[in-house]
mmCIF file of C-alpha atoms in Angstrom:
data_model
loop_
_atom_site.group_PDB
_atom_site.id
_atom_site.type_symbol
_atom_site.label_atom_id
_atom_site.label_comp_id
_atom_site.label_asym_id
_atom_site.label_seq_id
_atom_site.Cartn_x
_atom_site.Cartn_y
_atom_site.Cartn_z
ATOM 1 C CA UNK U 26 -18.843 -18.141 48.175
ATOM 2 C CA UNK U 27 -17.282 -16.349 45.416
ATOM 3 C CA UNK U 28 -13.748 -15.489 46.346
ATOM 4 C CA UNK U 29 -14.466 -19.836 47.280
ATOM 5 C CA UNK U 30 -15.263 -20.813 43.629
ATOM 6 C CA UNK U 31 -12.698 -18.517 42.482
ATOM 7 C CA UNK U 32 -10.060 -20.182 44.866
ATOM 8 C CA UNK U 33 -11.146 -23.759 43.339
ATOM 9 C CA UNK U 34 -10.745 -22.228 39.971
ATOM 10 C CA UNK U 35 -7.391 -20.770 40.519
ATOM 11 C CA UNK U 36 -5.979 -24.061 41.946
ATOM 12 C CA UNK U 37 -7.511 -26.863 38.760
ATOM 13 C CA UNK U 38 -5.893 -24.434 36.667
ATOM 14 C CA UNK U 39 -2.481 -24.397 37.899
ATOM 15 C CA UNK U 40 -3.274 -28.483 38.466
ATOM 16 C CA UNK U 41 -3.725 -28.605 35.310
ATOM 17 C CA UNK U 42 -0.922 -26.747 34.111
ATOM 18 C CA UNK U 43 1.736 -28.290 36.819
ATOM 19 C CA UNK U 44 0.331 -31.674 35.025
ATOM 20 C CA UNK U 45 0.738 -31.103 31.723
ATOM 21 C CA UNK U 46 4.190 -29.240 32.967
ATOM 22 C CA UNK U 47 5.555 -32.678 34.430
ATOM 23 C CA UNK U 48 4.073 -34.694 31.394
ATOM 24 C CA UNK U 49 6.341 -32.708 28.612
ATOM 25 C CA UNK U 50 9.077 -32.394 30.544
ATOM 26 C CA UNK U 51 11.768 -34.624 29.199
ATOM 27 C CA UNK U 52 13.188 -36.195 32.162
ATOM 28 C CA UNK U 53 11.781 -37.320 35.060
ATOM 29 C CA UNK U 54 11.580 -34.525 37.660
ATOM 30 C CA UNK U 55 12.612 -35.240 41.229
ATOM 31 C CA UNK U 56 10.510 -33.903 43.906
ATOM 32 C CA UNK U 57 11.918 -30.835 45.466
ATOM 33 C CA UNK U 58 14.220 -31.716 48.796
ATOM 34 C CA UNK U 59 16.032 -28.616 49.008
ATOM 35 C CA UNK U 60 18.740 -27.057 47.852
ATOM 36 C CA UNK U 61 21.490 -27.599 50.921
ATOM 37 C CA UNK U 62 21.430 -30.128 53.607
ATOM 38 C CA UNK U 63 18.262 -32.352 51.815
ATOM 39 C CA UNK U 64 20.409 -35.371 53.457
ATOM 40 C CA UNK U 65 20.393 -34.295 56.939
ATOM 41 C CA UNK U 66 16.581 -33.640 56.889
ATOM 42 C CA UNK U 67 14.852 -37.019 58.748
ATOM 43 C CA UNK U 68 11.705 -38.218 56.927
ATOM 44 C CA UNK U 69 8.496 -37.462 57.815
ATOM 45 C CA UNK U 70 6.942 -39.670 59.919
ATOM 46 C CA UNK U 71 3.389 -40.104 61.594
ATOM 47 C CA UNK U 72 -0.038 -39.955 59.512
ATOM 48 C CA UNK U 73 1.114 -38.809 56.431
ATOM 49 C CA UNK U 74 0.454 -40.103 52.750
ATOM 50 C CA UNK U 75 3.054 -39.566 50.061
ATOM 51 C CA UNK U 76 1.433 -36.425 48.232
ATOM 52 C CA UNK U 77 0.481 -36.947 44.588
ATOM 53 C CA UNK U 78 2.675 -35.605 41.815
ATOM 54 C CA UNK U 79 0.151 -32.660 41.060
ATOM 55 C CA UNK U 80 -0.476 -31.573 44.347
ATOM 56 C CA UNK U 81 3.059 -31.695 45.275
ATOM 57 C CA UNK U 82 3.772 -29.122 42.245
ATOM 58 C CA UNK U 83 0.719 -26.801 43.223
ATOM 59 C CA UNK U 84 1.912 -27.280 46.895
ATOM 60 C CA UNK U 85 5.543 -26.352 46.466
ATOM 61 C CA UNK U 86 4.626 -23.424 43.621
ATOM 62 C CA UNK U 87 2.713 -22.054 46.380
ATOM 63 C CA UNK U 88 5.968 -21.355 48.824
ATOM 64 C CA UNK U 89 8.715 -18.938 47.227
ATOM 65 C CA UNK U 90 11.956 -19.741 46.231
ATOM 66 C CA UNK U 91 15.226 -18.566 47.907
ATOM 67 C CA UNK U 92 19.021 -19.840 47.647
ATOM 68 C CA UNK U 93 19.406 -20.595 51.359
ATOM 69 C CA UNK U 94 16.676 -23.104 51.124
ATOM 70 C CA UNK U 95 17.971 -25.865 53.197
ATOM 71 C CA UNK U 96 14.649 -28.122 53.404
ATOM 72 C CA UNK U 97 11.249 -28.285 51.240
ATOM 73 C CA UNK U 98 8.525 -30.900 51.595
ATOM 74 C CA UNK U 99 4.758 -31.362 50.888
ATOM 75 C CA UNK U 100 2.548 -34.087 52.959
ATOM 76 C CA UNK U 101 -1.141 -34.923 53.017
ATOM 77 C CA UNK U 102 -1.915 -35.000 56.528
ATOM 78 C CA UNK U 103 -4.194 -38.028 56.395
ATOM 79 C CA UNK U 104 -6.252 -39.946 59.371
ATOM 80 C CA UNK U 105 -3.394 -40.450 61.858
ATOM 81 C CA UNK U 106 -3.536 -36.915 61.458
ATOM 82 C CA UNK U 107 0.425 -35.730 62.086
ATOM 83 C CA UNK U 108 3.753 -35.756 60.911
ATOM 84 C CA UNK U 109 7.005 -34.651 61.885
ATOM 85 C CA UNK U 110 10.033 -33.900 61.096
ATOM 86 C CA UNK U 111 13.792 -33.700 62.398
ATOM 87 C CA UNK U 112 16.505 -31.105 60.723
ATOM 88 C CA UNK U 113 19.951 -30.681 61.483
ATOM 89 C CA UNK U 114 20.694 -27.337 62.742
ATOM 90 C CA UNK U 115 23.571 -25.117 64.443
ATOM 91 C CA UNK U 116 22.865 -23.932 67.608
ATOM 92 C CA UNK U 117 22.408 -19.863 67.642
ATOM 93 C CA UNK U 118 21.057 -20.469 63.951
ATOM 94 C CA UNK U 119 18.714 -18.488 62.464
ATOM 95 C CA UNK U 120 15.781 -19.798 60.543
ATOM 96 C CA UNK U 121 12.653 -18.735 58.202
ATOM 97 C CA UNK U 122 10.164 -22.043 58.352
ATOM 98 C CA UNK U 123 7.207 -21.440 55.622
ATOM 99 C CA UNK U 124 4.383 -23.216 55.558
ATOM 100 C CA UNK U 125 1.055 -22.839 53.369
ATOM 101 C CA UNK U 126 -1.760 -25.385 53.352
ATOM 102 C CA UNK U 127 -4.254 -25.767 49.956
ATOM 103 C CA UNK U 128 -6.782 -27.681 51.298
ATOM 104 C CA UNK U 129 -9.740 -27.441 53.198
ATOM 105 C CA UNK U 130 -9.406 -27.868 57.024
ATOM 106 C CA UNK U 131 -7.336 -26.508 60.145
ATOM 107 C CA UNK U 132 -3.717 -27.129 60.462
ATOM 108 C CA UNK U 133 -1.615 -26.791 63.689
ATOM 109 C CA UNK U 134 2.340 -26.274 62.859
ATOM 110 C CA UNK U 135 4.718 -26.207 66.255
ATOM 111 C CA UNK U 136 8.489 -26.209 66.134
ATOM 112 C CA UNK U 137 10.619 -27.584 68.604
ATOM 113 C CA UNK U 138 14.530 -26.845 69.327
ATOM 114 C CA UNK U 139 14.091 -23.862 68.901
ATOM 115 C CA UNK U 140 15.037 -20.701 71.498
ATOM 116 C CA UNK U 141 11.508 -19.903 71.714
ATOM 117 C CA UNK U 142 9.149 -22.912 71.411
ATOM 118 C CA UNK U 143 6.425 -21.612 68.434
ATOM 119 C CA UNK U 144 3.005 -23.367 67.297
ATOM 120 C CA UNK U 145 0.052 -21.651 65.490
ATOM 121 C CA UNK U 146 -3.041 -23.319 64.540
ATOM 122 C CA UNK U 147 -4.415 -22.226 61.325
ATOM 123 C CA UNK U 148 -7.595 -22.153 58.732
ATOM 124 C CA UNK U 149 -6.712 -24.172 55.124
ATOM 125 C CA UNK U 150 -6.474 -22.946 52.448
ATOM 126 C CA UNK U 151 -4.966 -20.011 52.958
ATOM 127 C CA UNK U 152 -1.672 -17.818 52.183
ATOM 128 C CA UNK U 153 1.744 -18.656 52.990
ATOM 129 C CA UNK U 154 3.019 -17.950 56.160
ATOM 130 C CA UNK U 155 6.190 -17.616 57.271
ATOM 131 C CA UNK U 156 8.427 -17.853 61.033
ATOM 132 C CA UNK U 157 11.672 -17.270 62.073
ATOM 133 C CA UNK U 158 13.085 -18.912 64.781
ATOM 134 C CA UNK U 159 16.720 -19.631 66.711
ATOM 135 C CA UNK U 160 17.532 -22.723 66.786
ATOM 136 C CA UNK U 161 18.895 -23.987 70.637
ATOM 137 C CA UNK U 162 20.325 -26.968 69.785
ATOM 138 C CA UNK U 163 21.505 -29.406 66.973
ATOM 139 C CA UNK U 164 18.141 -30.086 65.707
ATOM 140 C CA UNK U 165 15.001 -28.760 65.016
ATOM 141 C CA UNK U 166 11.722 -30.715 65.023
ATOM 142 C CA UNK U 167 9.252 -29.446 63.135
ATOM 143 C CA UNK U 168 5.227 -31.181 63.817
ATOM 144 C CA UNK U 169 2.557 -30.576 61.093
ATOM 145 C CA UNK U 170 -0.963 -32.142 62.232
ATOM 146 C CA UNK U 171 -4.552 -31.613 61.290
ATOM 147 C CA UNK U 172 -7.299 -30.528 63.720
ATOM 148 C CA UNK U 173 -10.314 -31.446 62.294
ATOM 149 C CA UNK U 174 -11.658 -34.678 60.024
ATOM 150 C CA UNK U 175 -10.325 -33.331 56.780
ATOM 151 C CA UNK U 176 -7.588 -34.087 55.006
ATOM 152 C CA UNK U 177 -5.109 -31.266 55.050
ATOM 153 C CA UNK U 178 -2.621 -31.021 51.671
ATOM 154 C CA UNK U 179 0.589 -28.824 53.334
ATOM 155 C CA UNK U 180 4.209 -28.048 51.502
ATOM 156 C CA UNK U 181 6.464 -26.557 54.258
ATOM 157 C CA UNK U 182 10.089 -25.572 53.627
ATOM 158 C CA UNK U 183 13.026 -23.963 55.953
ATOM 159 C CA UNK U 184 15.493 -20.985 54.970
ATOM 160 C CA UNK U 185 18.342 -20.485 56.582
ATOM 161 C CA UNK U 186 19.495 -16.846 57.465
ATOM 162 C CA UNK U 187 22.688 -15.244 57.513
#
C-alpha cells in the first residue's frame, strides 16, 4: 500500500511538472514521433484514444532516450481494448522495442515480423521493459492490447541496433 501511494505521488508530481513544462514553453511542442523513419511508422489503429498532453509527457519521460530511436508513441488502450502498429524494417535488422505502461491494469505486447515471434503479458504500472528482436521481413507489426476492464496508459518506442 505504501510503495502504491508513493507510486501515485511520484507520477502527480512529474504531471504536474510535465504540465507546467509544456505551459512555459514558448512554442508549441510536437509530440515525440521519433527521431528517424517517424514517416514510415503506420498509425495506430484499433481501440485506442489519442493520449492527453500530460500523460503523453509522463509516458514518454518514462522510456529512455537513444539516437537510433526510429519510432516513439504513447496510446490509452481504451474499451476496444488494442492497437497496432506497422514499421518499416530491413530484413536481418536488429531491434530494441521498449515498452512501459503507467496505469493500472494488465497489458499484453506481441510483435510480429519478426525472426522469432515475441508476446509477454504484463502487470501496469510497472518499469520499462525492453526486447530485441530480428526483424524477417520488411515490416514489423507491433500489437499493444489490454487484458482486463481498465484502461491501460502505454508509451512504446523502437531502437534500432547496429
Amino acid at each position: 500500500m505504501r510503495r502504491l501511494a508513493l507510486t501515485m505521488v511520484a507520477v502527480v508530481t512529474v504531471g504536474i511538472g510535465g504540465w507546467w513544462w509544456a505551459r512555459s514553453a514558448p512554442a508549441p511542442i510536437a509530440p515525440a514521433r521519433g527521431v528517424t523513419g517517424a514517416s514510415k511508422v503506420a498509425p495506430g489503429v484499433g481501440g485506442a484514444n489519442p493520449p492527453v498532453e500530460r500523460g503523453a509527457a509522463i509516458a514518454l519521460s518514462a522510456l529512455p532516450r537513444f539516437p537510433d530511436t526510429v519510432w516513439r508513441e504513447t496510446a490509452t488502450l481504451n474499451e476496444r481494448r488494442f492497437v497496432t502498429w506497422s514499421m518499416a524494417s530491413r530484413p536481418g535488422g536488429r531491434y530494441l522495442l521498449q515498452y512501459v505502461c503507467l496505469t493500472q491494469g494488465e497489458l499484453h505486447v506481441r510483435v510480429r515480423g519478426a525472426m522469432d515471434s515475441w508476446s509477454k503479458s504484463v502487470s501496469c504500472p510497472g518499469p520499462f521493459r525492453s526486447v530485441r528482436v530480428v526483424a524477417s521481413g520488411d515490416y514489423l507489426t507491433i500489437m499493444a492490447r489490454r487484458l482486463n476492464h481498465r484502461h491501460v496508459e502505454v508509451a512504446l518506442q523502437v531502437v534500432a541496433l547496429s
